[in-house]
XYZ file of N, CA and C in Angstrom:
810
model
N 8.037 11.957 -10.711
C 8.526 10.751 -11.384
C 7.701 9.558 -10.953
N 7.360 8.731 -11.967
C 6.489 7.532 -11.681
C 7.289 6.336 -12.018
N 7.434 5.410 -11.098
C 8.050 4.109 -11.334
C 6.925 3.106 -11.656
N 7.107 2.335 -12.684
C 6.063 1.394 -13.102
C 6.617 -0.018 -13.244
N 5.972 -0.955 -12.509
C 6.317 -2.368 -12.694
C 5.291 -2.921 -13.705
N 5.692 -3.119 -14.965
C 4.715 -3.540 -15.968
C 4.188 -4.948 -15.759
N 4.845 -5.728 -14.903
C 4.376 -7.120 -14.674
C 3.414 -7.214 -13.506
N 3.344 -6.162 -12.707
C 2.503 -6.222 -11.488
C 1.032 -6.294 -11.845
N 0.258 -7.036 -11.014
C -1.205 -7.122 -11.225
C -1.532 -7.778 -12.521
N -0.703 -8.620 -13.066
C -0.988 -9.277 -14.293
C -0.972 -8.342 -15.487
N -0.205 -7.205 -15.377
C -0.036 -6.300 -16.506
C -1.087 -5.165 -16.495
N -1.568 -4.758 -15.339
C -2.591 -3.746 -15.208
C -2.066 -2.411 -15.836
N -0.843 -2.041 -15.550
C -0.310 -0.764 -16.019
C -0.290 -0.715 -17.568
N 0.145 -1.809 -18.159
C 0.239 -1.838 -19.575
C -1.148 -1.764 -20.233
N -2.115 -2.504 -19.712
C -3.489 -2.483 -20.251
C -4.111 -1.126 -20.191
N -3.722 -0.349 -19.107
C -4.297 1.012 -18.980
C -3.467 2.045 -19.683
N -2.403 1.658 -20.451
C -1.558 2.588 -21.129
C -0.996 3.651 -20.148
N -0.639 3.178 -18.973
C -0.334 4.098 -17.826
C 0.868 4.963 -18.171
N 1.912 4.417 -18.781
C 3.115 5.178 -19.089
C 2.776 6.345 -20.024
N 2.005 6.056 -21.034
C 1.627 7.069 -21.998
C 0.775 8.172 -21.344
N -0.171 7.771 -20.489
C -1.025 8.736 -19.805
C -0.182 9.572 -18.853
N 0.788 8.995 -18.177
C 1.636 9.768 -17.274
C 2.496 10.789 -18.015
N 3.073 10.332 -19.096
C 3.942 11.253 -19.855
C 3.142 12.439 -20.415
N 1.856 12.161 -20.817
C 1.031 13.263 -21.322
C 0.733 14.305 -20.269
N 0.902 13.908 -19.002
C 0.701 14.886 -17.867
C 2.026 15.517 -17.404
N 3.070 15.231 -18.132
C 4.380 15.814 -17.783
C 5.106 15.027 -16.698
N 4.697 13.807 -16.474
C 5.354 12.955 -15.423
C 6.397 12.140 -16.049
N 7.607 12.141 -15.536
C 8.664 11.267 -16.036
C 8.400 9.849 -15.609
N 8.591 8.863 -16.514
C 8.267 7.492 -16.205
C 9.508 6.596 -16.225
N 9.650 5.719 -15.303
C 10.695 4.725 -15.333
C 10.052 3.360 -15.305
N 10.223 2.605 -16.412
C 9.636 1.212 -16.449
C 10.690 0.285 -15.921
N 10.287 -0.491 -14.948
C 11.239 -1.480 -14.324
C 11.423 -2.673 -15.202
N 12.660 -3.079 -15.346
C 13.009 -4.277 -16.044
C 13.490 -5.333 -15.099
N 13.645 -6.573 -15.629
C 14.139 -7.642 -14.770
C 15.524 -7.333 -14.282
N 15.734 -7.492 -12.953
C 17.033 -7.278 -12.391
C 17.279 -5.792 -11.915
N 16.376 -4.925 -12.214
C 16.565 -3.530 -11.818
C 16.421 -3.408 -10.298
N 17.219 -2.528 -9.687
C 17.122 -2.257 -8.280
C 16.223 -1.005 -8.111
N 15.017 -1.232 -7.630
C 14.099 -0.100 -7.402
C 14.663 0.922 -6.450
N 15.285 0.421 -5.380
C 15.867 1.345 -4.425
C 16.951 2.248 -5.055
N 17.830 1.616 -5.862
C 18.882 2.416 -6.498
C 18.326 3.447 -7.494
N 17.295 3.034 -8.221
C 16.711 3.942 -9.172
C 16.022 5.104 -8.482
N 15.338 4.838 -7.380
C 14.677 5.918 -6.649
C 15.686 6.856 -5.995
N 16.726 6.325 -5.438
C 17.776 7.138 -4.852
C 18.433 8.055 -5.907
N 18.697 7.492 -7.092
C 19.298 8.298 -8.153
C 18.379 9.385 -8.603
N 17.091 9.087 -8.699
C 16.107 10.094 -9.101
C 16.002 11.240 -8.103
N 16.052 10.859 -6.832
C 15.989 11.904 -5.751
C 17.234 12.762 -5.856
N 18.376 12.155 -6.065
C 19.610 12.957 -6.154
C 19.607 13.877 -7.388
N 18.827 13.453 -8.431
C 18.808 14.201 -9.668
C 17.718 15.287 -9.622
N 17.032 15.432 -8.506
C 16.084 16.530 -8.347
C 14.652 16.229 -8.524
N 14.215 14.988 -8.450
C 12.808 14.613 -8.565
C 12.099 15.365 -7.431
N 10.857 15.904 -7.745
C 10.128 16.627 -6.710
C 8.898 15.874 -6.214
N 8.616 14.706 -6.754
C 7.550 13.850 -6.275
C 7.743 12.464 -6.819
N 7.400 11.477 -6.042
C 7.521 10.080 -6.463
C 6.133 9.424 -6.544
N 5.956 8.545 -7.496
C 4.832 7.698 -7.535
C 5.313 6.306 -7.835
N 4.492 5.288 -7.447
C 4.786 3.910 -7.707
C 3.540 3.162 -8.170
N 3.631 2.547 -9.352
C 2.618 1.723 -9.877
C 3.051 0.264 -9.777
N 2.527 -0.425 -8.764
C 2.950 -1.788 -8.569
C 2.331 -2.350 -7.309
N 2.864 -3.463 -6.821
C 2.366 -4.073 -5.593
C 2.761 -3.308 -4.383
N 2.167 -3.683 -3.251
C 2.391 -2.955 -1.993
C 3.884 -3.023 -1.568
N 4.554 -4.129 -1.857
C 5.975 -4.242 -1.505
C 6.789 -3.177 -2.232
N 6.499 -2.999 -3.519
C 7.203 -2.000 -4.316
C 6.892 -0.568 -3.830
N 5.614 -0.335 -3.467
C 5.239 0.938 -2.887
C 6.063 1.299 -1.664
N 6.343 0.304 -0.783
C 7.083 0.593 0.392
C 8.528 0.927 0.065
N 9.072 0.338 -0.957
C 10.471 0.665 -1.345
C 10.587 2.129 -1.765
N 9.695 2.541 -2.618
C 9.748 3.958 -3.109
C 9.419 4.917 -2.012
N 8.425 4.525 -1.188
C 8.052 5.391 -0.039
C 9.207 5.617 0.914
N 10.019 4.563 1.085
C 11.190 4.712 1.998
C 12.122 5.840 1.515
N 12.380 5.863 0.214
C 13.263 6.908 -0.367
C 12.539 8.257 -0.281
N 11.236 8.229 -0.527
C 10.511 9.523 -0.398
C 10.609 10.122 1.022
N 10.496 9.232 2.006
C 10.653 9.681 3.372
C 12.043 10.292 3.624
N 13.041 9.630 3.142
C 14.377 10.094 3.353
C 14.691 11.447 2.775
N 13.978 11.789 1.693
C 14.190 13.040 0.973
C 13.004 13.999 1.139
N 12.056 13.666 2.047
C 10.915 14.589 2.279
C 10.106 14.868 1.031
N 9.985 13.869 0.179
C 9.239 14.091 -1.082
C 7.820 13.539 -0.943
N 6.831 14.135 -1.578
C 5.465 13.588 -1.575
C 5.448 12.296 -2.358
N 4.483 11.435 -1.997
C 4.382 10.108 -2.569
C 2.969 9.873 -3.086
N 2.880 9.267 -4.272
C 1.625 8.952 -4.941
C 1.497 7.470 -5.130
N 0.340 6.937 -4.655
C 0.080 5.512 -4.785
C -0.798 5.302 -6.040
N -0.225 4.478 -7.022
C -0.990 4.150 -8.189
C -1.370 2.692 -8.138
N -2.627 2.371 -8.045
C -3.061 0.995 -7.687
C -2.953 0.003 -8.866
N -1.728 -0.377 -9.223
C -1.483 -1.296 -10.340
C -1.069 -2.679 -9.879
N -1.260 -2.971 -8.552
C -0.912 -4.275 -8.041
C -2.057 -5.246 -8.112
N -1.947 -6.357 -7.407
C -2.995 -7.331 -7.460
C -4.096 -7.028 -6.471
N -3.769 -6.753 -5.193
C -4.712 -6.538 -4.173
C -4.866 -5.027 -3.838
N -3.798 -4.288 -3.869
C -3.810 -2.856 -3.609
C -4.448 -2.518 -2.252
N -3.985 -3.221 -1.176
C -4.523 -2.984 0.150
C -4.186 -1.556 0.632
N -2.976 -1.091 0.338
C -2.614 0.231 0.784
C -3.480 1.294 0.118
N -3.734 1.162 -1.173
C -4.586 2.154 -1.882
C -5.956 2.159 -1.228
N -6.511 1.025 -0.878
C -7.821 0.931 -0.262
C -7.894 1.754 1.028
N -6.911 1.533 1.890
C -6.926 2.219 3.158
C -6.559 3.700 3.092
N -5.831 4.019 1.984
C -5.465 5.435 1.756
C -6.608 6.227 1.229
N -7.622 5.559 0.575
C -8.682 6.240 -0.002
C -8.581 6.468 -1.497
N -7.710 5.695 -2.163
C -7.511 5.780 -3.579
C -8.484 4.784 -4.253
N -9.104 5.226 -5.359
C -10.020 4.374 -6.116
C -9.183 3.320 -6.811
N -9.311 2.051 -6.380
C -8.459 0.990 -6.911
C -8.853 0.610 -8.329
N -10.026 1.072 -8.817
C -10.449 0.743 -10.149
C -10.155 1.847 -11.167
N -9.476 2.882 -10.720
C -9.216 4.038 -11.629
C -7.730 4.297 -11.569
N -6.986 3.448 -12.267
C -5.508 3.590 -12.252
C -5.087 4.963 -12.886
N -5.653 5.266 -14.040
C -5.214 6.505 -14.739
C -5.622 7.719 -13.866
N -6.821 7.689 -13.301
C -7.255 8.803 -12.476
C -6.399 9.113 -11.298
N -5.713 8.066 -10.809
C -4.841 8.265 -9.609
C -3.637 9.173 -9.989
N -3.338 9.298 -11.244
C -2.251 10.161 -11.673
C -2.517 11.641 -11.400
N -3.768 12.010 -11.218
C -4.130 13.405 -10.898
C -3.529 13.860 -9.580
N -3.060 12.858 -8.767
C -2.429 13.228 -7.466
C -1.104 13.944 -7.705
N -0.550 13.898 -8.885
C 0.680 14.640 -9.215
C 0.382 16.137 -9.437
N -0.935 16.443 -9.585
C -1.289 17.842 -9.887
C -1.980 18.474 -8.662
N -3.195 18.986 -8.919
C -3.930 19.698 -7.867
C -4.574 18.623 -6.924
N -3.821 18.190 -5.940
C -4.251 17.068 -5.134
C -4.341 17.422 -3.661
N -4.886 16.485 -2.927
C -4.960 16.644 -1.456
C -3.739 15.939 -0.827
N -3.061 16.646 -0.007
C -1.814 16.090 0.635
C -2.010 16.008 2.141
N -1.539 14.935 2.722
C -1.535 14.826 4.149
C -0.358 13.922 4.568
N -0.069 13.870 5.813
C 0.973 12.992 6.311
C 0.344 11.787 6.985
N 0.935 10.628 6.773
C 0.478 9.404 7.369
C 1.642 8.646 8.045
N 1.262 7.693 8.870
C 2.271 6.912 9.591
C 2.832 5.842 8.664
N 4.013 5.335 9.036
C 4.525 4.043 8.512
C 4.984 3.229 9.648
N 5.146 1.943 9.418
C 5.697 1.060 10.405
C 7.125 0.740 10.026
N 7.913 0.227 11.007
C 9.290 -0.099 10.744
C 9.631 -1.363 11.522
N 10.377 -2.256 10.909
C 10.880 -3.438 11.603
C 12.351 -3.560 11.260
N 13.169 -3.522 12.259
C 14.656 -3.577 12.116
C 15.145 -2.656 11.025
N 14.599 -1.466 11.011
C 14.984 -0.436 10.064
C 14.359 -0.427 8.731
N 13.507 -1.443 8.473
C 12.825 -1.575 7.156
C 11.378 -1.042 7.281
N 11.015 -0.130 6.358
C 9.711 0.475 6.374
C 8.683 -0.466 5.815
N 7.460 -0.512 6.435
C 6.324 -1.224 5.826
C 5.096 -0.284 5.890
N 4.258 -0.439 4.898
C 3.055 0.405 4.783
C 1.844 -0.282 5.313
N 1.805 -1.628 5.136
C 0.599 -2.382 5.582
C 0.883 -3.171 6.835
N 1.644 -4.296 6.684
C 1.859 -5.139 7.856
C 3.006 -6.076 7.625
N 3.437 -6.660 8.780
C 4.452 -7.739 8.804
C 3.787 -8.929 9.447
N 3.828 -10.074 8.762
C 3.154 -11.254 9.296
C 4.236 -12.358 9.562
N 4.057 -13.002 10.633
C 4.963 -14.058 11.100
C 4.086 -15.302 11.379
N 4.636 -16.444 11.079
C 3.834 -17.680 11.362
C 3.209 -18.165 10.075
N 1.953 -18.482 10.101
C 1.240 -19.120 8.972
C 1.443 -18.299 7.688
N 1.131 -16.977 7.738
C 1.178 -16.187 6.518
C 2.617 -15.980 6.102
N 3.508 -15.734 7.118
C 4.878 -15.563 6.729
C 5.495 -16.770 6.026
N 5.034 -17.974 6.456
C 5.459 -19.218 5.793
C 4.849 -19.314 4.411
N 3.611 -18.949 4.244
C 2.862 -19.133 3.012
C 3.441 -18.279 1.868
N 3.850 -17.050 2.117
C 4.299 -16.204 1.039
C 5.623 -16.719 0.446
N 6.288 -17.664 1.112
C 7.520 -18.196 0.582
C 7.241 -19.397 -0.308
N 6.022 -19.912 -0.393
C 5.724 -21.049 -1.220
C 5.456 -20.589 -2.649
N 5.859 -21.445 -3.593
C 5.770 -21.092 -5.019
C 4.380 -20.856 -5.494
N 3.373 -21.500 -4.920
C 2.005 -21.366 -5.361
C 1.262 -20.187 -4.789
N 1.923 -19.380 -3.937
C 1.188 -18.309 -3.202
C 0.581 -17.292 -4.144
N 1.361 -16.794 -5.098
C 0.858 -15.694 -5.944
C -0.318 -16.114 -6.764
N -0.391 -17.392 -7.182
C -1.485 -17.850 -8.042
C -2.703 -18.289 -7.297
N -2.526 -18.801 -6.061
C -3.686 -19.354 -5.345
C -3.487 -19.068 -3.883
N -3.612 -17.789 -3.513
C -3.288 -17.373 -2.152
C -4.157 -18.053 -1.069
N -5.437 -18.107 -1.312
C -6.315 -18.691 -0.263
C -5.990 -20.170 -0.070
N -5.804 -20.933 -1.116
C -5.541 -22.325 -0.981
C -4.216 -22.593 -0.267
N -3.213 -21.820 -0.659
C -1.876 -21.966 -0.026
C -1.933 -21.654 1.468
N -2.638 -20.542 1.839
C -2.747 -20.193 3.223
C -3.444 -21.302 4.019
N -4.532 -21.863 3.464
C -5.227 -22.951 4.188
C -4.314 -24.149 4.324
N -3.596 -24.503 3.315
C -2.633 -25.628 3.376
C -1.577 -25.393 4.424
N -1.043 -24.178 4.418
C 0.045 -23.848 5.382
C -0.538 -23.876 6.802
N -1.751 -23.347 6.978
C -2.354 -23.382 8.295
C -2.525 -24.807 8.797
N -2.925 -25.686 7.959
C -3.094 -27.066 8.317
C -1.749 -27.678 8.775
N -0.698 -27.349 8.038
C 0.606 -27.873 8.342
C 1.134 -27.317 9.675
N 1.021 -25.986 9.839
C 1.581 -25.354 11.047
C 0.774 -25.711 12.261
N -0.548 -25.762 12.174
C -1.368 -26.026 13.320
C -1.602 -27.507 13.606
N -1.196 -28.323 12.676
C -1.350 -29.768 12.879
C -0.362 -30.295 13.872
N -0.464 -31.569 14.253
C 0.427 -32.158 15.292
C 1.882 -32.222 14.833
N 2.146 -32.156 13.510
C 3.546 -32.225 13.066
C 4.097 -30.860 12.751
N 3.355 -29.804 13.060
C 3.796 -28.451 12.729
C 5.109 -28.130 13.501
N 6.062 -27.545 12.755
C 7.327 -27.175 13.357
C 7.132 -25.967 14.303
N 7.803 -25.959 15.413
C 7.721 -24.833 16.367
C 8.459 -23.634 15.812
N 7.849 -22.485 15.907
C 8.506 -21.238 15.464
C 9.315 -20.643 16.607
N 8.911 -20.857 17.842
C 9.628 -20.374 18.990
C 9.638 -18.834 19.017
N 8.660 -18.192 18.422
C 8.496 -16.742 18.576
C 8.048 -16.442 20.024
N 8.570 -15.332 20.532
C 8.203 -14.917 21.892
C 7.981 -13.407 21.916
N 6.867 -13.027 22.517
C 6.624 -11.596 22.731
C 5.679 -11.406 23.979
N 5.528 -10.162 24.370
C 4.696 -9.869 25.559
C 3.735 -8.774 25.142
N 2.465 -8.938 25.590
C 1.473 -7.944 25.235
C 1.485 -6.743 26.219
N 0.565 -5.803 26.002
C 0.575 -4.578 26.796
C 0.087 -4.838 28.227
N -0.441 -6.020 28.488
C -0.872 -6.331 29.837
C 0.133 -7.204 30.564
N 1.283 -7.456 29.965
C 2.326 -8.273 30.592
C 2.172 -9.762 30.359
N 1.231 -10.201 29.588
C 1.106 -11.611 29.262
C 2.126 -12.005 28.199
N 2.807 -13.059 28.407
C 3.805 -13.568 27.468
C 3.222 -14.591 26.510
N 3.678 -14.596 25.266
C 3.281 -15.563 24.288
C 4.514 -16.268 23.764
N 4.440 -17.601 23.773
C 5.588 -18.425 23.243
C 5.062 -19.371 22.156
N 5.652 -19.304 21.039
C 5.354 -20.117 19.922
C 3.923 -19.946 19.449
N 3.470 -18.721 19.191
C 2.106 -18.550 18.670
C 2.048 -18.997 17.200
N 0.839 -19.249 16.745
C 0.648 -19.692 15.344
C 0.823 -18.495 14.387
N 0.345 -17.330 14.800
C 0.376 -16.138 13.901
C 0.700 -14.938 14.742
N 1.562 -14.081 14.241
C 1.779 -12.769 14.727
C 1.662 -11.800 13.610
N 0.745 -10.828 13.714
C 0.554 -9.766 12.682
C 0.782 -8.420 13.324
N 1.715 -7.661 12.784
C 2.029 -6.301 13.236
C 1.711 -5.380 12.085
N 0.775 -4.453 12.280
C 0.344 -3.586 11.177
C 0.658 -2.114 11.482
N 0.789 -1.389 10.408
C 0.907 0.084 10.467
C -0.475 0.644 10.704
N -0.811 0.933 11.953
C -2.151 1.241 12.461
C -3.018 -0.080 12.486
N -3.889 -0.117 13.458
C -4.615 -1.356 13.655
C -5.725 -1.610 12.640
N -5.970 -2.876 12.352
C -7.091 -3.280 11.491
C -8.322 -3.324 12.371
N -9.475 -3.024 11.693
C -10.762 -3.155 12.404
C -11.077 -4.612 12.539
N -11.290 -5.074 13.784
C -11.547 -6.453 14.058
C -12.936 -6.703 14.673
N -13.652 -5.669 14.995
C -14.922 -5.809 15.608
C -16.078 -5.379 14.672
N -17.193 -6.093 14.727
C -18.366 -5.695 13.940
C -18.868 -4.339 14.438
N -19.398 -3.479 13.552
C -19.722 -3.704 12.159
C -18.576 -3.405 11.199
N -17.345 -3.175 11.763
C -16.207 -2.756 10.925
C -15.303 -3.908 10.542
N -15.709 -5.116 10.698
C -14.813 -6.255 10.397
C -14.704 -6.423 8.869
N -13.860 -5.575 8.268
C -13.707 -5.592 6.852
C -12.253 -5.834 6.425
N -11.401 -6.090 7.349
C -10.005 -6.208 7.016
C -9.360 -4.937 6.606
N -9.906 -3.817 7.075
C -9.380 -2.465 6.716
C -8.903 -1.757 7.990
N -8.062 -0.804 7.728
C -7.653 0.121 8.815
C -8.483 1.374 8.690
N -9.080 1.794 9.798
C -9.946 2.932 9.782
C -9.155 4.257 9.771
N -7.886 4.221 10.076
C -7.033 5.426 10.035
C -5.623 4.968 9.768
N -4.843 5.815 9.157
C -3.384 5.627 8.975
C -2.613 6.702 9.730
N -3.297 7.318 10.731
C -2.702 8.429 11.433
C -2.855 8.362 12.955
N -2.963 7.152 13.496
C -3.103 7.059 14.995
C -1.753 7.071 15.673
N -0.632 6.865 14.928
C 0.676 6.851 15.516
C 0.950 5.571 16.294
N 0.168 4.498 16.027
C 0.320 3.276 16.695
C 0.306 2.062 15.749
N 0.939 0.997 16.263
C 0.939 -0.274 15.572
C -0.252 -1.076 16.049
N -0.800 -1.933 15.180
C -1.756 -2.900 15.581
C -1.060 -4.268 15.694
N -1.311 -4.951 16.803
C -0.648 -6.240 16.999
C -1.743 -7.313 17.250
N -1.707 -8.374 16.473
C -2.607 -9.485 16.621
C -1.839 -10.767 16.807
N -2.153 -11.501 17.870
C -1.497 -12.793 18.148
C -2.557 -13.861 18.159
N -2.396 -14.904 17.418
C -3.272 -16.095 17.449
C -2.459 -17.253 17.939
N -2.973 -17.849 19.015
C -2.332 -18.989 19.643
C -2.649 -20.283 18.944
N -1.768 -21.298 19.120
C -2.134 -22.646 18.655
C -3.218 -23.162 19.592
N -4.155 -24.012 19.040
C -5.295 -24.460 19.817
C -4.910 -25.090 21.154
N -5.486 -24.546 22.248
C -5.298 -25.082 23.573
C -6.626 -24.983 24.342
N -6.970 -26.033 25.034
C -8.283 -26.054 25.712
C -8.394 -25.025 26.823
N -7.245 -24.711 27.459
C -7.310 -23.825 28.654
C -6.890 -22.390 28.400
N -6.729 -21.998 27.121
C -6.290 -20.682 26.800
C -7.183 -19.972 25.764
N -7.324 -18.725 25.855
C -8.112 -17.995 24.788
C -7.288 -18.062 23.540
N -7.985 -17.963 22.321
C -7.251 -18.202 21.052
C -6.232 -17.111 20.724
N -6.313 -15.962 21.297
C -5.417 -14.906 20.960
C -5.881 -13.564 21.453
N -5.185 -12.532 21.019
C -5.473 -11.183 21.521
C -4.972 -10.166 20.523
N -5.626 -8.965 20.539
C -5.234 -7.863 19.703
C -5.047 -6.640 20.597
N -4.031 -5.864 20.308
C -3.830 -4.606 21.066
C -3.021 -3.635 20.215
N -2.859 -2.426 20.674
C -2.043 -1.418 19.962
C -0.922 -0.970 20.843
N 0.152 -0.503 20.200
C 1.334 -0.015 20.906
C 2.179 0.799 19.948
N 3.049 1.594 20.505
C 3.996 2.358 19.651
C 5.218 1.529 19.215
N 5.422 0.423 19.967
C 6.550 -0.442 19.615
C 6.294 -1.870 20.205
N 6.976 -2.847 19.679
C 6.834 -4.210 20.211
C 8.103 -4.973 19.729
N 8.541 -5.907 20.526
C 9.720 -6.697 20.134
C 9.318 -8.173 20.126
N 9.790 -8.874 19.122
C 9.549 -10.329 19.008
C 10.911 -11.042 19.007
N 11.049 -11.949 19.916
C 12.289 -12.730 20.017
C 12.157 -14.075 19.336
N 13.293 -14.626 18.873
C 13.282 -15.917 18.237
C 14.719 -16.456 18.303
N 14.919 -17.784 18.287
C 16.266 -18.354 18.404
C 17.016 -18.354 17.091
N 16.338 -18.108 15.978
C 17.003 -18.128 14.641
C 16.259 -17.226 13.713
N 16.773 -17.058 12.491
C 16.177 -16.184 11.478
C 14.692 -16.534 11.313
N 13.924 -15.466 11.060
C 12.463 -15.653 10.979
C 11.959 -15.347 9.555
N 11.207 -16.281 9.001
C 10.560 -16.032 7.678
C 9.363 -15.170 7.900
N 9.239 -14.085 7.135
C 8.164 -13.132 7.330
C 7.571 -12.707 5.995
N 6.386 -12.178 6.055
C 5.782 -11.519 4.901
C 5.677 -10.063 5.226
N 6.373 -9.200 4.463
C 6.335 -7.758 4.695
C 5.609 -7.144 3.474
N 4.409 -6.565 3.720
C 3.616 -6.056 2.623
C 3.464 -7.064 1.505
N 3.346 -8.335 1.916
C 3.114 -9.397 0.871
C 4.376 -9.940 0.252
N 5.549 -9.425 0.646
C 6.809 -9.922 0.084
C 7.512 -10.828 1.093
N 8.101 -11.927 0.589
C 8.771 -12.878 1.442
C 10.141 -12.343 1.823
N 10.401 -12.293 3.167
C 11.646 -11.701 3.678
C 12.087 -12.540 4.843
N 13.417 -12.627 5.012
C 13.989 -13.280 6.221
C 14.525 -12.205 7.159
N 14.100 -12.204 8.400
C 14.465 -11.193 9.371
C 15.369 -11.823 10.449
N 16.310 -11.052 10.908
C 17.250 -11.513 11.977
C 16.712 -11.026 13.303
N 16.495 -11.940 14.251
C 15.980 -11.544 15.562
C 17.081 -10.816 16.408
N 16.605 -10.055 17.436
C 15.211 -9.747 17.734
C 14.578 -8.822 16.700
N 13.285 -8.990 16.540
C 12.501 -8.165 15.619
C 11.935 -6.991 16.383
N 12.445 -5.796 16.079
C 12.038 -4.603 16.760
C 11.150 -3.760 15.873
N 9.880 -3.686 16.268
C 8.883 -2.947 15.506
C 8.640 -1.597 16.143
N 8.442 -0.603 15.309
C 8.093 0.740 15.794
C 7.207 1.479 14.812
N 6.406 2.420 15.375
C 5.572 3.259 14.566
C 6.338 4.604 14.288
N 6.198 5.106 13.048
C 6.771 6.381 12.785
C 5.641 7.343 12.341
N 5.124 8.069 13.321
C 3.941 8.897 13.045
C 4.268 10.008 12.015
N 3.325 10.202 11.057
C 3.424 11.271 10.129
C 4.702 11.322 9.277
N 5.335 10.150 9.074
C 6.610 10.108 8.401
C 6.472 10.289 6.883
N 5.343 9.930 6.257
C 5.184 9.983 4.814
C 4.217 10.969 4.347
N 4.650 11.832 3.439
C 3.762 12.765 2.731
C 3.055 12.055 1.627
N 1.742 11.982 1.622
C 1.078 11.269 0.553
C 0.110 12.294 -0.143
N -0.043 12.070 -1.441
C -0.916 12.948 -2.252
C -1.969 12.024 -2.897
N -3.237 12.473 -2.824
C -4.331 11.713 -3.411
C -5.150 12.651 -4.303
N -5.501 12.169 -5.454
C -6.277 12.991 -6.376
C -7.612 13.462 -5.720
N -7.942 14.686 -5.862
C -9.088 15.251 -5.191
C -10.411 14.578 -5.586
N -10.418 14.010 -6.802
C -11.670 13.313 -7.258
C -11.908 12.039 -6.469
């Protein structure tokens, strides 16, 4: 079964006639409408005997369907019909061949990959707190991401920036209070040259990647990156976050964990 968000990526699925192509391959298609609960639809499909799930949409939608797939031990297919398709990139799916990705429902390569979890919610890419977490809640984010992020950075890092009061401790015992950015990812991003591409080199390390960027201080290094199987972030009140690019409010403490090999994924052999 393939779930399709026809509005995602500016209508990529519709332009590629994805629903028609899927049905011609014997794949049942569910087109999402305004107000539909993707979680409820996926759970109903699993209960009705679906034997594989696919999602054509943004990374946030992918995580919703993947969560149900994990619960029912179903294989999952990523169809890159979103705007950025970060998960597809790191998974090894050709982001420019939407129709070709449907071959993963047939004679495909299957493996298990990790997912991350925060307070019981699955994420495939990352959870961002601070600048990015604030930015995804602004109305202009979807249309002009770079500009909004820069504007938010200026506001948060400027002298009038509101304190977030996030607190966490790294693997060496150093504490961080009120950092500008906290990024927790499902497997670490490559941060060193020659691999500084904003990609994860593996989705199977069984570890989270944690990046902390401090507010500018003359006597402190700007931040640090490390890996761990779990991490906890404290805060005095609800925290605005970006989970796989979706704006979410989380209740502290924020407990992050890695779930090694939790998701069965299928990728077209081509």
